[in-house]
Coordinates of C-alpha atoms in Angstrom, one line a residue:
M1 CA 221.9 -108.0 58.3
A2 CA 221.1 -108.2 62.0
A3 CA 217.6 -109.3 62.9
F4 CA 215.4 -107.2 65.1
I5 CA 214.5 -109.0 68.3
D6 CA 212.3 -107.2 70.8
R7 CA 211.4 -110.0 73.2
V8 CA 213.6 -112.7 74.8
V9 CA 213.6 -114.9 77.8
L10 CA 216.8 -114.6 79.7
H11 CA 218.1 -117.2 82.2
V12 CA 220.4 -115.4 84.7
S13 CA 222.2 -116.6 87.8
G14 CA 224.4 -114.8 90.2
G15 CA 227.9 -116.1 91.2
T16 CA 228.4 -118.4 94.1
G17 CA 230.2 -117.0 97.2
G18 CA 233.6 -118.5 98.1
H19 CA 234.0 -120.8 101.1
G20 CA 235.7 -119.6 104.2
C21 CA 239.1 -120.9 105.1
V22 CA 240.1 -123.1 108.1
S23 CA 243.7 -122.2 109.0
I24 CA 245.8 -122.1 112.2
K25 CA 248.8 -119.8 112.2
R26 CA 251.9 -121.8 112.5
E27 CA 255.1 -119.8 112.8
K28 CA 258.4 -120.2 114.5
F29 CA 258.5 -119.0 118.1
K30 CA 254.7 -118.5 118.0
P31 CA 253.2 -121.8 119.1
L32 CA 249.8 -120.1 119.9
G33 CA 249.3 -118.1 116.8
G34 CA 245.5 -118.8 116.7
P35 CA 243.1 -119.1 113.7
D36 CA 243.9 -117.0 110.7
G37 CA 241.5 -118.3 108.0
G38 CA 240.1 -115.5 105.8
A39 CA 236.5 -115.1 104.5
G40 CA 235.4 -116.1 101.0
G41 CA 234.5 -113.4 98.4
N42 CA 231.0 -112.6 97.4
G43 CA 229.6 -113.9 94.1
G44 CA 229.1 -111.4 91.2
D45 CA 225.7 -109.8 90.3
V46 CA 224.0 -109.9 87.0
I47 CA 223.0 -106.3 86.1
L48 CA 220.9 -105.0 83.2
R49 CA 222.0 -101.5 82.2
V50 CA 220.6 -99.2 79.5
D51 CA 223.1 -98.5 76.7
H52 CA 222.2 -96.2 73.8
Q53 CA 224.5 -98.1 71.5
T54 CA 222.4 -101.2 72.0
T55 CA 219.3 -101.3 69.8
T56 CA 218.2 -104.9 69.8
L57 CA 218.0 -107.9 72.1
L58 CA 219.5 -110.2 69.4
A59 CA 222.6 -111.1 71.5
Y60 CA 220.4 -112.6 74.3
H61 CA 218.3 -114.4 71.7
H62 CA 221.3 -116.5 70.7
L63 CA 222.9 -116.7 74.1
P64 CA 220.1 -116.6 76.7
H65 CA 222.0 -118.2 79.6
R66 CA 224.1 -115.7 81.5
H67 CA 226.1 -116.4 84.7
A68 CA 228.2 -114.1 86.8
S69 CA 231.6 -115.2 88.1
N70 CA 232.0 -116.9 91.5
G71 CA 233.7 -115.6 94.5
E72 CA 237.1 -116.9 95.5
G73 CA 237.7 -119.0 98.6
G74 CA 239.4 -117.5 101.6
K75 CA 243.0 -118.2 102.4
G76 CA 245.3 -118.4 105.4
D77 CA 247.1 -115.5 107.0
M78 CA 243.8 -113.5 107.1
R79 CA 243.6 -113.2 103.3
P80 CA 240.1 -112.9 102.1
G81 CA 239.0 -114.2 98.7
K82 CA 238.3 -112.0 95.7
H83 CA 234.8 -111.0 94.9
G84 CA 233.2 -112.3 91.7
E85 CA 233.1 -109.8 88.9
T86 CA 229.7 -108.2 88.2
L87 CA 228.3 -109.2 84.8
V88 CA 226.7 -106.1 83.1
L89 CA 224.3 -106.8 80.3
P90 CA 223.6 -103.8 78.0
V91 CA 220.0 -103.5 76.9
P92 CA 218.3 -100.9 74.7
D93 CA 216.5 -97.9 76.0
G94 CA 212.9 -98.7 76.8
T95 CA 213.4 -102.3 77.9
V96 CA 210.8 -103.7 80.3
V97 CA 211.8 -106.5 82.6
K98 CA 209.1 -108.9 83.5
S99 CA 208.8 -112.2 85.5
P100 CA 207.7 -115.3 83.6
S101 CA 204.2 -114.8 85.0
G102 CA 204.0 -111.3 83.5
E103 CA 204.7 -109.2 86.6
I104 CA 206.6 -106.0 85.8
L105 CA 209.9 -105.9 87.6
A106 CA 211.6 -102.8 86.1
D107 CA 211.1 -100.3 83.3
L108 CA 214.5 -99.3 82.1
V109 CA 214.4 -95.8 80.5
G110 CA 217.3 -93.5 80.3
E111 CA 221.0 -94.0 79.8
G112 CA 222.6 -95.8 82.7
T113 CA 219.4 -97.1 84.3
E114 CA 220.2 -100.4 86.0
Y115 CA 218.3 -103.4 87.4
V116 CA 219.9 -106.3 89.3
A117 CA 218.5 -109.3 87.6
A118 CA 220.3 -111.8 89.8
A119 CA 222.2 -111.1 93.0
G120 CA 225.4 -112.9 93.9
G121 CA 225.8 -115.2 96.9
L122 CA 227.5 -114.3 100.1
G123 CA 230.9 -115.6 100.9
G124 CA 231.5 -117.7 104.0
L125 CA 233.3 -116.5 107.0
G126 CA 236.7 -118.0 107.9
N127 CA 237.5 -119.5 111.3
A128 CA 239.3 -116.3 112.3
A129 CA 235.9 -114.5 112.2
L130 CA 234.2 -117.3 114.1
S131 CA 236.6 -117.3 117.0
S132 CA 235.6 -115.9 120.3
Q133 CA 236.9 -115.7 123.9
K134 CA 235.3 -119.2 124.5
R135 CA 235.9 -120.7 121.1
K136 CA 239.5 -120.0 120.7
A137 CA 240.4 -121.9 117.6
P138 CA 237.3 -123.1 115.5
G139 CA 238.1 -126.1 113.3
F140 CA 235.4 -125.1 110.8
A141 CA 234.4 -122.2 108.5
L142 CA 231.2 -121.2 106.8
L143 CA 230.4 -122.2 103.3
G144 CA 229.6 -119.7 100.5
I145 CA 226.0 -119.4 99.3
A146 CA 224.9 -119.8 95.7
G147 CA 223.6 -116.7 94.0
T148 CA 220.0 -116.2 93.0
A149 CA 218.9 -117.7 89.7
G150 CA 215.8 -117.5 87.6
D151 CA 214.2 -116.4 84.3
V152 CA 213.4 -112.8 83.3
V153 CA 211.5 -111.7 80.2
L154 CA 212.9 -108.7 78.4
E155 CA 210.5 -106.7 76.2
L156 CA 211.7 -103.8 74.1
K157 CA 209.2 -101.0 73.8
T158 CA 210.3 -98.2 71.6
V159 CA 210.8 -94.8 73.2
A160 CA 209.1 -92.4 70.8
D161 CA 206.9 -89.3 71.2
V162 CA 204.6 -89.9 68.2
A163 CA 203.7 -93.2 66.5
L164 CA 202.5 -93.6 62.9
V165 CA 199.9 -96.3 62.7
G166 CA 197.9 -97.6 59.8
Y167 CA 197.2 -100.4 57.3
P168 CA 200.0 -102.1 55.5
S169 CA 201.2 -100.1 52.5
A170 CA 199.5 -97.0 53.7
G171 CA 202.8 -95.1 53.2
K172 CA 204.1 -94.9 56.8
S173 CA 207.7 -95.7 55.8
S174 CA 207.6 -93.2 53.0
L175 CA 206.2 -90.6 55.4
I176 CA 208.9 -91.1 58.1
A177 CA 211.6 -91.0 55.4
A178 CA 210.3 -87.7 54.1
I179 CA 210.1 -85.9 57.5
S180 CA 213.3 -87.3 59.1
A181 CA 216.7 -88.8 58.2
A182 CA 215.4 -92.4 58.7
R183 CA 215.8 -94.6 55.7
P184 CA 213.4 -97.6 56.2
K185 CA 212.7 -100.2 53.5
I186 CA 210.1 -99.0 51.0
A187 CA 208.3 -101.2 48.5
D188 CA 204.9 -101.6 46.8
Y189 CA 203.8 -104.7 48.6
P190 CA 202.2 -105.2 52.1
F191 CA 204.3 -105.8 55.3
T192 CA 207.4 -104.2 53.8
T193 CA 208.3 -102.9 57.3
L194 CA 209.0 -105.8 59.6
V195 CA 210.6 -103.9 62.5
P196 CA 209.7 -100.5 64.1
N197 CA 211.7 -97.6 62.6
L198 CA 212.6 -94.4 64.5
G199 CA 213.2 -91.0 63.1
V200 CA 214.1 -87.6 64.7
V201 CA 211.9 -84.7 63.4
Q202 CA 212.8 -81.0 63.9
A203 CA 209.8 -78.7 63.7
G204 CA 210.8 -75.2 64.7
D205 CA 212.4 -75.3 68.1
V206 CA 210.8 -78.6 69.0
R207 CA 212.7 -81.9 68.4
F208 CA 210.8 -85.1 68.8
T209 CA 211.0 -88.8 67.8
V210 CA 208.6 -90.5 65.5
A211 CA 208.1 -94.3 65.3
D212 CA 207.0 -96.2 62.2
V213 CA 205.0 -99.1 63.6
P214 CA 204.5 -102.1 61.2
G215 CA 201.2 -102.4 59.5
L216 CA 198.1 -103.3 61.6
I217 CA 195.3 -105.5 60.3
P218 CA 192.0 -106.7 61.8
G219 CA 192.7 -108.9 64.8
A220 CA 196.1 -107.3 65.5
S221 CA 195.3 -107.0 69.2
E222 CA 194.7 -110.7 69.4
G223 CA 198.0 -111.6 67.7
R224 CA 197.0 -111.7 64.0
G225 CA 199.6 -110.5 61.6
L226 CA 202.4 -108.4 63.2
G227 CA 200.2 -106.3 65.3
L228 CA 200.5 -107.9 68.7
E229 CA 204.3 -108.1 68.3
F230 CA 204.6 -104.4 67.7
L231 CA 201.7 -102.7 69.3
R232 CA 203.8 -102.6 72.5
H233 CA 206.0 -100.1 70.7
V234 CA 203.1 -97.6 70.7
E235 CA 202.6 -97.7 74.5
R236 CA 205.2 -95.1 75.3
C237 CA 204.0 -92.6 72.6
A238 CA 202.2 -89.4 73.7
A239 CA 200.3 -89.0 70.4
L240 CA 199.3 -91.1 67.4
V241 CA 199.0 -90.3 63.8
H242 CA 196.6 -92.3 61.6
V243 CA 198.1 -92.7 58.2
L244 CA 195.2 -93.4 55.8
D245 CA 195.7 -94.6 52.2
C246 CA 193.7 -92.5 49.9
G247 CA 195.1 -94.1 46.8
T248 CA 194.3 -97.8 47.6
L249 CA 193.3 -100.0 44.7
E250 CA 191.4 -102.5 46.8
S251 CA 187.6 -102.1 46.3
D252 CA 186.6 -103.2 49.8
R253 CA 188.8 -100.6 51.5
D254 CA 188.4 -96.9 52.1
P255 CA 190.0 -94.4 54.6
I256 CA 187.0 -94.3 56.9
S257 CA 186.8 -98.1 57.3
D258 CA 190.5 -98.4 57.7
L259 CA 190.4 -95.8 60.5
E260 CA 187.5 -97.6 62.3
I261 CA 189.4 -100.9 62.2
I262 CA 192.6 -99.5 63.5
E263 CA 190.7 -97.6 66.3
A264 CA 189.0 -100.9 67.3
E265 CA 192.4 -102.6 67.5
L266 CA 193.9 -99.8 69.6
A267 CA 190.9 -99.9 72.0
A268 CA 191.2 -103.7 72.4
Y269 CA 194.9 -103.6 73.2
E270 CA 195.6 -103.5 77.0
V271 CA 198.4 -101.2 78.0
D272 CA 200.9 -102.3 80.7
S273 CA 200.5 -100.8 84.1
S274 CA 204.1 -99.6 84.0
F275 CA 203.1 -96.9 81.4
A276 CA 200.8 -94.9 83.7
G277 CA 200.7 -91.2 83.4
V278 CA 202.1 -88.7 85.9
D279 CA 198.8 -88.9 87.8
G280 CA 199.1 -92.7 88.1
Q281 CA 196.3 -93.3 85.5
I282 CA 196.8 -95.6 82.5
I283 CA 195.8 -93.9 79.3
P284 CA 194.4 -96.4 76.7
L285 CA 195.8 -96.0 73.2
N286 CA 192.4 -95.0 71.7
E287 CA 192.2 -92.1 74.2
R288 CA 195.5 -90.4 73.4
P289 CA 195.8 -87.3 71.2
R290 CA 195.4 -88.4 67.6
L291 CA 195.9 -86.8 64.1
V292 CA 194.8 -88.1 60.7
A293 CA 197.1 -87.9 57.7
L294 CA 195.4 -88.6 54.4
N295 CA 198.4 -89.9 52.4
K296 CA 199.0 -90.3 48.7
V297 CA 197.0 -87.2 47.6
D298 CA 199.5 -87.0 44.6
M299 CA 197.8 -89.9 42.9
P300 CA 194.9 -89.3 40.4
D301 CA 192.2 -90.5 42.7
G302 CA 193.9 -89.7 46.0
E303 CA 193.1 -86.0 46.1
E304 CA 189.4 -86.6 45.3
M305 CA 189.2 -89.3 48.0
A306 CA 190.8 -87.0 50.5
K307 CA 188.4 -84.2 49.8
F308 CA 185.5 -86.7 50.0
V309 CA 186.3 -88.2 53.4
R310 CA 187.8 -85.1 55.1
P311 CA 184.4 -83.6 56.2
E312 CA 183.4 -86.9 57.8
L313 CA 186.7 -87.1 59.7
E314 CA 186.5 -83.5 60.9
K315 CA 182.9 -84.2 62.0
R316 CA 184.2 -86.9 64.2
G317 CA 186.7 -84.5 65.9
Y318 CA 189.9 -85.4 64.1
R319 CA 192.5 -82.8 62.9
V320 CA 193.0 -83.8 59.2
F321 CA 196.0 -83.2 57.0
E322 CA 196.3 -84.0 53.3
V323 CA 199.9 -85.0 52.7
S324 CA 202.0 -86.7 50.1
A325 CA 205.4 -88.3 50.9
L326 CA 206.4 -88.2 47.3
T327 CA 205.7 -84.5 46.6
R328 CA 206.1 -83.4 50.3
T329 CA 202.7 -81.8 50.2
G330 CA 201.4 -80.8 53.6
L331 CA 204.4 -82.3 55.5
R332 CA 205.3 -79.0 57.2
E333 CA 201.8 -78.5 58.6
L334 CA 201.7 -82.1 59.8
T335 CA 205.0 -81.9 61.6
F336 CA 204.2 -78.7 63.4
A337 CA 200.9 -80.2 64.5
M338 CA 202.8 -83.2 65.8
A339 CA 205.2 -80.9 67.6
G340 CA 202.3 -79.1 69.3
L341 CA 201.0 -82.4 70.7
V342 CA 204.4 -83.3 71.9
E343 CA 204.9 -79.9 73.7
E344 CA 201.5 -80.3 75.4
A345 CA 202.4 -83.8 76.7
R346 CA 205.8 -82.6 77.9
A347 CA 204.2 -79.6 79.6
R348 CA 201.8 -81.9 81.5
I349 CA 204.6 -84.0 82.7
E350 CA 206.6 -80.9 83.9
A351 CA 203.6 -79.2 85.5
A352 CA 202.3 -82.3 87.3
P353 CA 203.9 -82.8 90.7
P354 CA 205.9 -86.0 90.8
I355 CA 204.3 -88.9 92.7
A356 CA 206.9 -89.7 95.4
A357 CA 206.6 -93.0 97.1
V358 CA 205.9 -92.4 100.8
P359 CA 208.5 -94.2 102.9
V360 CA 207.0 -96.7 105.2
L361 CA 209.0 -97.5 108.3
R362 CA 208.4 -100.9 109.6
P363 CA 210.4 -101.5 112.8
R364 CA 211.1 -105.0 113.8
A365 CA 208.5 -106.4 116.1
V366 CA 209.6 -106.9 119.7
N367 CA 208.4 -110.6 119.6
A368 CA 209.6 -111.3 116.1
K369 CA 211.7 -114.5 116.0
G370 CA 212.7 -114.4 112.3
F371 CA 211.5 -118.0 111.7
D372 CA 208.3 -120.0 111.6
I373 CA 207.6 -123.7 112.3
R374 CA 204.6 -125.5 111.0
R375 CA 203.6 -129.1 111.7
E376 CA 203.0 -131.4 108.8
E377 CA 202.5 -135.1 108.3
R378 CA 204.4 -137.4 106.0
N379 CA 203.9 -141.2 105.8
L380 CA 201.6 -141.0 108.8
E381 CA 204.5 -139.6 110.8
P382 CA 204.8 -136.0 112.2
L383 CA 207.1 -133.6 110.4
F384 CA 208.1 -130.1 111.5
R385 CA 209.1 -127.6 108.8
V386 CA 211.3 -124.6 109.8
T387 CA 211.2 -121.6 107.5
G388 CA 212.8 -118.2 107.7
E389 CA 215.7 -116.3 106.2
K390 CA 218.2 -117.0 109.0
P391 CA 217.7 -120.7 109.5
I392 CA 217.7 -121.4 105.7
R393 CA 220.9 -119.3 105.2
W394 CA 222.6 -120.9 108.2
V395 CA 221.9 -124.4 106.8
K396 CA 223.4 -123.4 103.4
Q397 CA 226.5 -122.2 105.2
T398 CA 227.0 -125.3 107.2
D399 CA 229.6 -128.0 106.3
F400 CA 227.8 -131.2 107.4
T401 CA 230.9 -133.3 107.1
N402 CA 232.4 -131.3 110.1
D403 CA 230.9 -132.2 113.4
E404 CA 232.0 -128.9 115.0
A405 CA 230.2 -127.0 112.2
V406 CA 227.0 -129.0 112.8
G407 CA 227.3 -128.3 116.6
Y408 CA 227.7 -124.6 115.8
L409 CA 224.6 -124.7 113.7
A410 CA 222.7 -126.4 116.6
D411 CA 223.9 -123.6 118.9
R412 CA 222.7 -120.9 116.5
L413 CA 219.3 -122.5 116.1
A414 CA 218.9 -123.0 119.8
K415 CA 219.9 -119.3 120.5
L416 CA 217.3 -118.2 117.9
G417 CA 214.6 -120.2 119.8
V418 CA 214.0 -123.0 117.4
E419 CA 214.4 -125.8 119.9
D420 CA 212.2 -124.1 122.5
K421 CA 209.4 -123.7 120.0
L422 CA 209.8 -127.4 118.9
F423 CA 209.3 -128.4 122.5
R424 CA 206.2 -126.2 122.8
M425 CA 204.8 -127.7 119.6
G426 CA 205.1 -131.2 121.0
A427 CA 208.1 -132.4 119.1
K428 CA 209.6 -135.6 120.4
P429 CA 213.2 -137.0 120.0
G430 CA 213.4 -138.8 116.7
D431 CA 210.8 -136.7 114.9
A432 CA 211.7 -135.5 111.5
V433 CA 212.6 -131.8 111.2
V434 CA 213.0 -130.0 107.8
I435 CA 214.7 -126.6 107.4
G436 CA 213.8 -125.1 104.1
D437 CA 211.5 -126.3 101.3
D438 CA 211.3 -129.7 99.6
Y439 CA 213.6 -128.6 96.9
D440 CA 216.8 -127.8 98.9
G441 CA 215.7 -128.4 102.5
V442 CA 217.7 -130.4 105.0
V443 CA 216.0 -133.2 106.8
F444 CA 217.3 -134.6 110.1
D445 CA 216.0 -136.5 113.1
W446 CA 215.5 -134.1 116.0
E447 CA 217.5 -134.7 119.2
P448 CA 217.3 -132.1 122.0
T449 CA 220.7 -130.7 122.7
M450 CA 222.2 -128.3 125.2
A451 CA 221.0 -124.8 124.6
A452 CA 224.5 -123.5 124.1
G453 CA 228.1 -123.9 125.3
A454 CA 229.6 -126.4 122.9
E455 CA 232.8 -124.3 123.0
L456 CA 233.2 -125.2 126.7
L457 CA 233.0 -129.0 126.3
G458 CA 236.7 -129.4 125.5
S459 CA 236.3 -131.1 122.1
R460 CA 239.2 -131.2 119.7
R461 CA 239.0 -129.1 116.5
G462 CA 236.5 -130.4 114.0
H463 CA 234.5 -132.5 116.6
D464 CA 231.6 -132.0 118.9
V465 CA 231.2 -134.4 121.8
R466 CA 227.4 -133.9 121.7
L467 CA 227.4 -135.7 118.3
E468 CA 229.4 -138.6 119.5
E469 CA 227.5 -141.8 120.4
L470 CA 228.4 -142.3 124.1
N471 CA 226.3 -145.0 125.9
R472 CA 226.7 -144.3 129.6
P473 CA 226.2 -147.6 131.6
T474 CA 223.7 -147.7 134.4
R475 CA 224.5 -148.6 138.0
E476 CA 223.1 -152.1 137.7
Q477 CA 225.2 -152.7 134.6
K478 CA 228.3 -151.5 136.4
R479 CA 227.6 -153.9 139.3
Q480 CA 227.1 -156.8 136.9
D481 CA 230.3 -156.0 135.1
H482 CA 232.2 -155.9 138.4
Q483 CA 230.7 -159.2 139.5
D484 CA 231.5 -160.8 136.1
R485 CA 235.2 -159.7 136.5
K486 CA 235.3 -161.2 140.0
D487 CA 233.9 -164.5 138.9
A488 CA 236.4 -164.6 136.0
R489 CA 239.3 -164.0 138.4
E490 CA 238.1 -166.6 140.8
A491 CA 237.7 -169.2 138.1
A492 CA 241.2 -168.4 136.8
R493 CA 242.7 -168.9 140.4
S494 CA 240.9 -172.2 140.8
E495 CA 242.3 -173.5 137.5
L496 CA 245.8 -172.5 138.4
E497 CA 245.6 -174.1 141.8
A498 CA 244.4 -177.4 140.3
E499 CA 247.2 -177.4 137.8
R500 CA 249.7 -176.8 140.6
K501 CA 248.5 -179.6 142.7
A502 CA 248.6 -181.9 139.8
G503 CA 252.2 -181.0 139.2
I504 CA 251.7 -180.0 135.6
W505 CA 253.7 -176.7 135.8
T506 CA 256.1 -177.6 138.7
E507 CA 259.8 -177.2 138.1
S508 CA 261.2 -179.2 141.0
V509 CA 264.3 -181.5 140.3
N510 CA 262.6 -184.5 141.9
Y511 CA 259.7 -184.1 139.5
K512 CA 262.0 -184.1 136.5
H513 CA 263.9 -187.2 137.7
Q514 CA 260.8 -189.1 138.7
R515 CA 259.0 -188.5 135.4
P516 CA 261.1 -191.0 133.3
A517 CA 260.7 -193.7 135.9
E518 CA 257.0 -193.3 135.9
D519 CA 257.0 -193.3 132.1
S520 CA 259.1 -196.5 132.0
E521 CA 256.6 -198.3 134.2

């Protein structure tokens, strides 16, 4: 038997985008084919979609980690990579998506309602898309970006019009089985119902859904018993029905005290802000339309108890019905009363004008740069942190093993105005600059570069002359080098002249014949 799971923590991550391709077209009789590297495909998204055939979150309880497929890398001959497949996760109707901190992200109600839990990463551009009139054949491509990742909390809150609430063994399961086709577990001991049960009731021309909520006890709003786990299933209901046990055998309980305890727990429970009414107001559970069903009047003492407490309940303003799930006494009147409350709630929703979100147009500011720089201090040394969507995305797309790609990043940052602002903030060559946060930021020593024009420097593909360590000698060093070479040549000439005069390297015949005579002496 499948377990009923109505709250899970789901770990989702979108697919990583594919890398762009670096390729140069090489074909016979076409020596100048140019770059033809295609772009990488985007990573797949993780989407939560309402499916009526899904009734529990059990599948995500056993497998909480879900990852969409990655995008394919680009190829030569202008062939782009395939996009990663979207991962669709079916969820039951009435699922609320929250952040780990409790913020409501989405309320999924209705077949086909979707929410993107994790977006896929962008694919990188190939060198064909990066070419221009000045940069004819780029020797680099942009990298794909990883998709978003994080945790989301899924809470299932039953979609029902009327909720049956009451003490354990008050007869709620028997009542919903008598008025609908639902067949919940029924037994003569407390907490028989461990999961909410739904039943469809037809009263005249009105059809509505009734939820059997597991038994509540004192302290349920604080988590005692099963109350806190299942009080969330009452939040969507337009009306409540208090099922009071008139045939209880416990001496310390009676219908009036049971009602007061349940009302106190309903008042103490805080409803989520996502369940506001059509006017934007949140209706607490204890202020919603309520009926009272005095159950088990078929028992010997049940009818007398019902007649005894009914005047007090009506005095408090409740509509009271004496019912018996066993003999089906009073069920018709109760179901028609429930249908009346449901019709009133539906009429209020239809009559009230929908609250449409007013579109707010926020044009981009004229002086907006799209980034921000703040000065920090680390190890008593200045540190400049660059934040913003564009710089962080550009850093993630850069292949730092390729000098030309690093130079392209420097050009983009300079064109955005990062270097100018670093100058104005007092940055000096050699200061540490961080783009991004401490978790995945890139740290480098800042060296002022040319504002733009790396494509005009004549570098070979994959290189940038600005990144090469070229030590240009000064005029004094050139003079000294020239003088050293002159001195070395003069010393070499003097040594050769001395050897010539000494006859060490002469090849004359007289020298060869004279040499033995000299040796004999």
